[in-house]
Amino acid sequence: KAGVTQTPRYLIKTRGQQVTLSCSPISGHRSVSWYQQTPGQGLQFLFEYFSETQRNKGNFPGRFSGRQFSNSRSEMNVSTLELGDSALYLCASSLSSGATNTGELFFGEGSRLTVL
Amino acid sequence: GENVEQHPSTLSVQEGDSAVIKCTYSDSASNYFPWYKQELGKRPQLIIDIRSNVGEKKDQRIAVTLNKTAKHFSLHITETQPEDSAVYFCAASVGGNNRLAFGKGNQVVVIP
């Protein structure tokens, strides 16, 4: 089985621009979560999608948004980029079905965003 | 709240010694506690997890213990090897939701 695939792997943007990141989960996984990783801050939860619906949301501003398609692929968008948005954005998929069925997360390699 | 705290932030051990990383959490509804290992430049990967109905779980050289009353859980690595050098993240499920709150990570360095 192919793992979680994220594109692009690296990208550089300037302040004020917007960016879209893509994530293809493991086949059969319907839950996709997004995390922001920065040095010293660990993994901070952005949002989780299940069956095209946002099921959970973290404490990030509205500039961060996402969506999920019928094939479970997910995208996240960051608008009006700020310097502080520079980070590794990790996507993770899981077999989780129910709202309380927390299970193993399978992470992608991440998209490293640099904002200049 | 959903705070997860990890201590220490950096840990250096001699090869062959044991390493212990401790995490505390604040959400009394948390019932799932995984540990992820992230090697330099790689993706985080699950190494062990424990659910709230169990106090301890072991898998070869790694073990996790859970104290729900005190709201803390620990990762134990015995007979450490250079390949154990990595950042280790603990996490706790948040309330009844299918989401995890992660700690900030521990850098473990195994000195040959």
PDB file of N, CA, C and O in Angstrom, chain B residues 13 16-17 19 37 39 61-62 77-88 107-110:
ATOM      1  N   VAL B  13      21.782  10.120  26.736  1.00  0.00           N
ATOM      2  CA  VAL B  13      22.062   8.891  27.486  1.00  0.00           C
ATOM      3  C   VAL B  13      23.207   8.135  26.818  1.00  0.00           C
ATOM      4  O   VAL B  13      23.408   8.246  25.596  1.00  0.00           O
ATOM      5  N   GLY B  16      23.186   1.813  25.779  1.00  0.00           N
ATOM      6  CA  GLY B  16      23.009   0.710  26.714  1.00  0.00           C
ATOM      7  C   GLY B  16      22.243   1.100  27.966  1.00  0.00           C
ATOM      8  O   GLY B  16      21.663   0.228  28.633  1.00  0.00           O
ATOM      9  N   ASP B  17      22.232   2.404  28.282  1.00  0.00           N
ATOM     10  CA  ASP B  17      21.466   2.866  29.443  1.00  0.00           C
ATOM     11  C   ASP B  17      19.986   2.990  29.067  1.00  0.00           C
ATOM     12  O   ASP B  17      19.600   2.843  27.914  1.00  0.00           O
ATOM     13  N   ALA B  19      16.348   5.253  28.991  1.00  0.00           N
ATOM     14  CA  ALA B  19      15.843   6.617  28.836  1.00  0.00           C
ATOM     15  C   ALA B  19      14.382   6.636  29.246  1.00  0.00           C
ATOM     16  O   ALA B  19      13.626   5.707  28.917  1.00  0.00           O
ATOM     17  N   LYS B  37       7.748   8.675  17.162  1.00  0.00           N
ATOM     18  CA  LYS B  37       9.183   8.914  17.021  1.00  0.00           C
ATOM     19  C   LYS B  37       9.429   9.590  15.683  1.00  0.00           C
ATOM     20  O   LYS B  37       8.903   9.139  14.653  1.00  0.00           O
ATOM     21  N   GLU B  39      12.596  10.706  13.409  1.00  0.00           N
ATOM     22  CA  GLU B  39      14.025  10.799  13.124  1.00  0.00           C
ATOM     23  C   GLU B  39      14.266  12.024  12.264  1.00  0.00           C
ATOM     24  O   GLU B  39      13.365  12.523  11.592  1.00  0.00           O
ATOM     25  N   ARG B  61      11.980  -3.381  23.584  1.00  0.00           N
ATOM     26  CA  ARG B  61      12.755  -2.488  24.460  1.00  0.00           C
ATOM     27  C   ARG B  61      11.997  -1.241  24.891  1.00  0.00           C
ATOM     28  O   ARG B  61      12.522  -0.415  25.641  1.00  0.00           O
ATOM     29  N   ILE B  62      10.807  -1.057  24.430  1.00  0.00           N
ATOM     30  CA  ILE B  62      10.055   0.137  24.823  1.00  0.00           C
ATOM     31  C   ILE B  62       8.811  -0.251  25.621  1.00  0.00           C
ATOM     32  O   ILE B  62       8.228  -1.317  25.417  1.00  0.00           O
ATOM     33  N   ILE B  77      12.647   3.496  27.458  1.00  0.00           N
ATOM     34  CA  ILE B  77      13.446   2.791  26.449  1.00  0.00           C
ATOM     35  C   ILE B  77      14.617   2.156  27.176  1.00  0.00           C
ATOM     36  O   ILE B  77      15.404   2.856  27.827  1.00  0.00           O
ATOM     37  N   THR B  78      14.722   0.845  27.105  1.00  0.00           N
ATOM     38  CA  THR B  78      15.836   0.158  27.756  1.00  0.00           C
ATOM     39  C   THR B  78      16.901  -0.201  26.725  1.00  0.00           C
ATOM     40  O   THR B  78      16.633  -0.257  25.521  1.00  0.00           O
ATOM     41  N   GLU B  79      18.099  -0.427  27.229  1.00  0.00           N
ATOM     42  CA  GLU B  79      19.236  -0.827  26.376  1.00  0.00           C
ATOM     43  C   GLU B  79      19.317   0.057  25.125  1.00  0.00           C
ATOM     44  O   GLU B  79      19.317  -0.445  23.996  1.00  0.00           O
ATOM     45  N   THR B  80      19.389   1.360  25.335  1.00  0.00           N
ATOM     46  CA  THR B  80      19.336   2.299  24.216  1.00  0.00           C
ATOM     47  C   THR B  80      20.443   2.044  23.197  1.00  0.00           C
ATOM     48  O   THR B  80      21.561   1.640  23.539  1.00  0.00           O
ATOM     49  N   GLN B  81      20.092   2.300  21.938  1.00  0.00           N
ATOM     50  CA  GLN B  81      21.015   2.117  20.827  1.00  0.00           C
ATOM     51  C   GLN B  81      21.069   3.422  20.025  1.00  0.00           C
ATOM     52  O   GLN B  81      20.155   4.240  20.123  1.00  0.00           O
ATOM     53  N   PRO B  82      22.125   3.633  19.249  1.00  0.00           N
ATOM     54  CA  PRO B  82      22.236   4.881  18.481  1.00  0.00           C
ATOM     55  C   PRO B  82      21.011   5.166  17.621  1.00  0.00           C
ATOM     56  O   PRO B  82      20.623   6.328  17.472  1.00  0.00           O
ATOM     57  N   GLU B  83      20.367   4.134  17.109  1.00  0.00           N
ATOM     58  CA  GLU B  83      19.184   4.353  16.263  1.00  0.00           C
ATOM     59  C   GLU B  83      17.963   4.818  17.049  1.00  0.00           C
ATOM     60  O   GLU B  83      16.931   5.156  16.457  1.00  0.00           O
ATOM     61  N   ASP B  84      18.092   4.847  18.381  1.00  0.00           N
ATOM     62  CA  ASP B  84      17.001   5.405  19.191  1.00  0.00           C
ATOM     63  C   ASP B  84      17.065   6.929  19.232  1.00  0.00           C
ATOM     64  O   ASP B  84      16.139   7.580  19.734  1.00  0.00           O
ATOM     65  N   SER B  85      18.166   7.503  18.747  1.00  0.00           N
ATOM     66  CA  SER B  85      18.302   8.962  18.720  1.00  0.00           C
ATOM     67  C   SER B  85      17.243   9.541  17.784  1.00  0.00           C
ATOM     68  O   SER B  85      17.169   9.196  16.605  1.00  0.00           O
ATOM     69  N   ALA B  86      16.403  10.418  18.345  1.00  0.00           N
ATOM     70  CA  ALA B  86      15.283  10.979  17.581  1.00  0.00           C
ATOM     71  C   ALA B  86      14.536  11.955  18.482  1.00  0.00           C
ATOM     72  O   ALA B  86      14.874  12.125  19.651  1.00  0.00           O
ATOM     73  N   VAL B  87      13.520  12.569  17.917  1.00  0.00           N
ATOM     74  CA  VAL B  87      12.585  13.356  18.722  1.00  0.00           C
ATOM     75  C   VAL B  87      11.369  12.482  18.999  1.00  0.00           C
ATOM     76  O   VAL B  87      10.825  11.849  18.083  1.00  0.00           O
ATOM     77  N   TYR B  88      10.974  12.440  20.252  1.00  0.00           N
ATOM     78  CA  TYR B  88       9.835  11.634  20.658  1.00  0.00           C
ATOM     79  C   TYR B  88       8.696  12.568  21.086  1.00  0.00           C
ATOM     80  O   TYR B  88       8.890  13.483  21.886  1.00  0.00           O
ATOM     81  N   GLN B 107      14.051  15.662  22.514  1.00  0.00           N
ATOM     82  CA  GLN B 107      15.195  15.228  21.709  1.00  0.00           C
ATOM     83  C   GLN B 107      15.990  14.237  22.530  1.00  0.00           C
ATOM     84  O   GLN B 107      16.519  14.586  23.593  1.00  0.00           O
ATOM     85  N   VAL B 108      16.058  12.998  22.077  1.00  0.00           N
ATOM     86  CA  VAL B 108      16.852  11.978  22.759  1.00  0.00           C
ATOM     87  C   VAL B 108      18.116  11.735  21.951  1.00  0.00           C
ATOM     88  O   VAL B 108      18.043  11.468  20.742  1.00  0.00           O
ATOM     89  N   VAL B 109      19.260  11.840  22.628  1.00  0.00           N
ATOM     90  CA  VAL B 109      20.543  11.602  21.981  1.00  0.00           C
ATOM     91  C   VAL B 109      21.208  10.426  22.680  1.00  0.00           C
ATOM     92  O   VAL B 109      21.428  10.464  23.902  1.00  0.00           O
ATOM     93  N   VAL B 110      21.487   9.387  21.923  1.00  0.00           N
ATOM     94  CA  VAL B 110      22.173   8.223  22.475  1.00  0.00           C
ATOM     95  C   VAL B 110      23.640   8.325  22.084  1.00  0.00           C
ATOM     96  O   VAL B 110      23.982   8.328  20.896  1.00  0.00           O
TER      97      VAL B 110
END
